[in-house]
Amino acid sequence: MKNFALLLPLALLAACGEEPAAQPTPEQVVTPEPIETLAAPDQAFFTAKYAETCPEDEAVNTAVCKRAGMGSPDVLCEFGLGEDEYLRNKATLTAGDGEWTFADPENVCVG
């Protein structure tokens, strides 16, 4: 009887470990709607936009555009005109109404 009294708590303890764990209920995953963004302006776009805004200036020879900062709606562009291969001039494009526009169109023209 003593052996049975000692084995009973062990048997009960072993039985507790065999119980299956509760399965977590899967939550519904909401897929976010895609955000439409404008394509990054490249040299061809900047050249056409500059020619449209400043028809009296020489044509853009080279241009490099990059985001102003993480999450910023602005793009900073450095460019060279005519025969100038250096990026001496700067302009800011901003996203608005589904297109890129110059942030300060009155002061973007160089000459």
PDB file of C-alpha atoms in Angstrom:
ATOM      1  CA  MET A   1       0.000   0.000   0.000  1.00  0.00           C
ATOM      2  CA  LYS A   2       2.890   2.329   0.715  1.00  0.00           C
ATOM      3  CA  ASN A   3       4.228   1.842  -2.824  1.00  0.00           C
ATOM      4  CA  PHE A   4       0.838   2.625  -4.290  1.00  0.00           C
ATOM      5  CA  ALA A   5       0.618   5.818  -2.215  1.00  0.00           C
ATOM      6  CA  LEU A   6       3.982   6.909  -3.565  1.00  0.00           C
ATOM      7  CA  LEU A   7       3.180   6.043  -7.180  1.00  0.00           C
ATOM      8  CA  LEU A   8      -0.239   7.735  -7.262  1.00  0.00           C
ATOM      9  CA  PRO A   9       1.100  11.331  -7.211  1.00  0.00           C
ATOM     10  CA  LEU A  10       3.646  10.447  -9.910  1.00  0.00           C
ATOM     11  CA  ALA A  11       0.949   8.899 -12.105  1.00  0.00           C
ATOM     12  CA  LEU A  12      -1.250  11.985 -11.713  1.00  0.00           C
ATOM     13  CA  LEU A  13       1.660  14.265 -12.514  1.00  0.00           C
ATOM     14  CA  ALA A  14       2.499  12.295 -15.660  1.00  0.00           C
ATOM     15  CA  ALA A  15      -1.117  12.439 -16.787  1.00  0.00           C
ATOM     16  CA  CYS A  16      -1.076  16.253 -16.580  1.00  0.00           C
ATOM     17  CA  GLY A  17       1.747  16.499 -19.089  1.00  0.00           C
ATOM     18  CA  GLU A  18      -0.167  14.522 -21.737  1.00  0.00           C
ATOM     19  CA  GLU A  19      -2.915  17.082 -22.141  1.00  0.00           C
ATOM     20  CA  PRO A  20      -2.736  18.795 -25.559  1.00  0.00           C
ATOM     21  CA  ALA A  21      -1.929  22.485 -25.516  1.00  0.00           C
ATOM     22  CA  ALA A  22      -4.647  24.892 -26.594  1.00  0.00           C
ATOM     23  CA  GLN A  23      -4.340  25.832 -30.257  1.00  0.00           C
ATOM     24  CA  PRO A  24      -4.125  29.585 -30.861  1.00  0.00           C
ATOM     25  CA  THR A  25      -6.965  30.890 -32.987  1.00  0.00           C
ATOM     26  CA  PRO A  26      -5.694  32.356 -36.245  1.00  0.00           C
ATOM     27  CA  GLU A  27      -6.351  36.071 -36.565  1.00  0.00           C
ATOM     28  CA  GLN A  28      -7.534  37.585 -39.799  1.00  0.00           C
ATOM     29  CA  VAL A  29      -4.682  39.271 -41.598  1.00  0.00           C
ATOM     30  CA  VAL A  30      -5.634  42.461 -43.344  1.00  0.00           C
ATOM     31  CA  THR A  31      -3.648  43.122 -46.483  1.00  0.00           C
ATOM     32  CA  PRO A  32      -2.902  46.835 -46.818  1.00  0.00           C
ATOM     33  CA  GLU A  33      -4.022  48.572 -49.975  1.00  0.00           C
ATOM     34  CA  PRO A  34      -1.077  49.380 -52.252  1.00  0.00           C
ATOM     35  CA  ILE A  35      -0.110  53.035 -52.195  1.00  0.00           C
ATOM     36  CA  GLU A  36       0.320  54.525 -55.616  1.00  0.00           C
ATOM     37  CA  THR A  37       3.507  56.503 -55.839  1.00  0.00           C
ATOM     38  CA  LEU A  38       5.076  58.462 -58.620  1.00  0.00           C
ATOM     39  CA  ALA A  39       7.972  56.936 -60.468  1.00  0.00           C
ATOM     40  CA  ALA A  40      11.281  58.492 -59.497  1.00  0.00           C
ATOM     41  CA  PRO A  41      12.242  61.255 -61.919  1.00  0.00           C
ATOM     42  CA  ASP A  42      15.167  60.330 -64.130  1.00  0.00           C
ATOM     43  CA  GLN A  43      17.384  62.469 -66.354  1.00  0.00           C
ATOM     44  CA  ALA A  44      15.020  62.240 -69.344  1.00  0.00           C
ATOM     45  CA  PHE A  45      12.044  63.401 -67.264  1.00  0.00           C
ATOM     46  CA  PHE A  46      14.002  66.219 -65.633  1.00  0.00           C
ATOM     47  CA  THR A  47      15.355  67.368 -68.999  1.00  0.00           C
ATOM     48  CA  ALA A  48      11.836  67.573 -70.475  1.00  0.00           C
ATOM     49  CA  LYS A  49      10.385  69.261 -67.369  1.00  0.00           C
ATOM     50  CA  TYR A  50      13.188  71.849 -67.292  1.00  0.00           C
ATOM     51  CA  ALA A  51      12.836  72.566 -71.024  1.00  0.00           C
ATOM     52  CA  GLU A  52       9.084  73.084 -70.519  1.00  0.00           C
ATOM     53  CA  THR A  53       9.621  75.448 -67.570  1.00  0.00           C
ATOM     54  CA  CYS A  54      12.694  77.301 -68.892  1.00  0.00           C
ATOM     55  CA  PRO A  55      12.537  77.359 -72.713  1.00  0.00           C
ATOM     56  CA  GLU A  56      15.113  80.203 -72.954  1.00  0.00           C
ATOM     57  CA  ASP A  57      17.847  78.255 -71.083  1.00  0.00           C
ATOM     58  CA  GLU A  58      20.267  75.790 -72.622  1.00  0.00           C
ATOM     59  CA  ALA A  59      19.212  72.134 -72.580  1.00  0.00           C
ATOM     60  CA  VAL A  60      20.023  69.954 -69.590  1.00  0.00           C
ATOM     61  CA  ASN A  61      23.176  67.966 -70.296  1.00  0.00           C
ATOM     62  CA  THR A  62      23.276  65.846 -67.145  1.00  0.00           C
ATOM     63  CA  ALA A  63      21.009  65.442 -64.133  1.00  0.00           C
ATOM     64  CA  VAL A  64      20.828  63.369 -60.959  1.00  0.00           C
ATOM     65  CA  CYS A  65      17.714  63.317 -58.761  1.00  0.00           C
ATOM     66  CA  LYS A  66      17.348  61.760 -55.312  1.00  0.00           C
ATOM     67  CA  ARG A  67      14.845  61.869 -52.445  1.00  0.00           C
ATOM     68  CA  ALA A  68      15.206  64.767 -50.028  1.00  0.00           C
ATOM     69  CA  GLY A  69      14.773  62.410 -47.072  1.00  0.00           C
ATOM     70  CA  MET A  70      12.945  59.336 -45.926  1.00  0.00           C
ATOM     71  CA  GLY A  71       9.218  59.864 -46.439  1.00  0.00           C
ATOM     72  CA  SER A  72       9.717  63.274 -48.022  1.00  0.00           C
ATOM     73  CA  PRO A  73       7.524  64.206 -50.991  1.00  0.00           C
ATOM     74  CA  ASP A  74      10.416  66.200 -52.479  1.00  0.00           C
ATOM     75  CA  VAL A  75      13.209  65.169 -54.811  1.00  0.00           C
ATOM     76  CA  LEU A  76      16.437  67.169 -55.049  1.00  0.00           C
ATOM     77  CA  CYS A  77      17.929  67.360 -58.533  1.00  0.00           C
ATOM     78  CA  GLU A  78      21.405  68.554 -59.442  1.00  0.00           C
ATOM     79  CA  PHE A  79      22.035  69.286 -63.094  1.00  0.00           C
ATOM     80  CA  GLY A  80      24.362  70.760 -65.691  1.00  0.00           C
ATOM     81  CA  LEU A  81      23.302  72.806 -68.722  1.00  0.00           C
ATOM     82  CA  GLY A  82      24.647  72.920 -72.276  1.00  0.00           C
ATOM     83  CA  GLU A  83      28.230  71.702 -72.548  1.00  0.00           C
ATOM     84  CA  ASP A  84      28.680  71.724 -68.763  1.00  0.00           C
ATOM     85  CA  GLU A  85      29.172  68.168 -67.540  1.00  0.00           C
ATOM     86  CA  TYR A  86      29.235  69.168 -63.867  1.00  0.00           C
ATOM     87  CA  LEU A  87      26.222  69.264 -61.561  1.00  0.00           C
ATOM     88  CA  ARG A  88      26.432  72.999 -60.759  1.00  0.00           C
ATOM     89  CA  ASN A  89      22.706  73.791 -60.527  1.00  0.00           C
ATOM     90  CA  LYS A  90      20.007  72.584 -58.158  1.00  0.00           C
ATOM     91  CA  ALA A  91      16.222  72.337 -58.289  1.00  0.00           C
ATOM     92  CA  THR A  92      13.576  70.689 -56.121  1.00  0.00           C
ATOM     93  CA  LEU A  93      10.712  68.651 -57.541  1.00  0.00           C
ATOM     94  CA  THR A  94       7.699  67.970 -55.359  1.00  0.00           C
ATOM     95  CA  ALA A  95       4.958  65.387 -55.763  1.00  0.00           C
ATOM     96  CA  GLY A  96       1.512  66.856 -56.189  1.00  0.00           C
ATOM     97  CA  ASP A  97      -1.695  65.915 -58.012  1.00  0.00           C
ATOM     98  CA  GLY A  98      -0.149  62.762 -59.462  1.00  0.00           C
ATOM     99  CA  GLU A  99       2.841  64.458 -61.124  1.00  0.00           C
ATOM    100  CA  TRP A 100       6.196  66.024 -60.362  1.00  0.00           C
ATOM    101  CA  THR A 101       6.318  69.821 -60.341  1.00  0.00           C
ATOM    102  CA  PHE A 102       9.035  72.300 -59.463  1.00  0.00           C
ATOM    103  CA  ALA A 103       8.742  73.423 -55.838  1.00  0.00           C
ATOM    104  CA  ASP A 104       9.836  76.977 -56.757  1.00  0.00           C
ATOM    105  CA  PRO A 105       9.148  77.392 -60.507  1.00  0.00           C
ATOM    106  CA  GLU A 106       9.866  81.154 -60.491  1.00  0.00           C
ATOM    107  CA  ASN A 107      13.467  80.623 -59.372  1.00  0.00           C
ATOM    108  CA  VAL A 108      14.391  77.351 -61.073  1.00  0.00           C
ATOM    109  CA  CYS A 109      15.630  78.847 -64.376  1.00  0.00           C
ATOM    110  CA  VAL A 110      19.354  79.569 -64.382  1.00  0.00           C
ATOM    111  CA  GLY A 111      19.717  82.029 -67.197  1.00  0.00           C
TER     112      GLY A 111
END
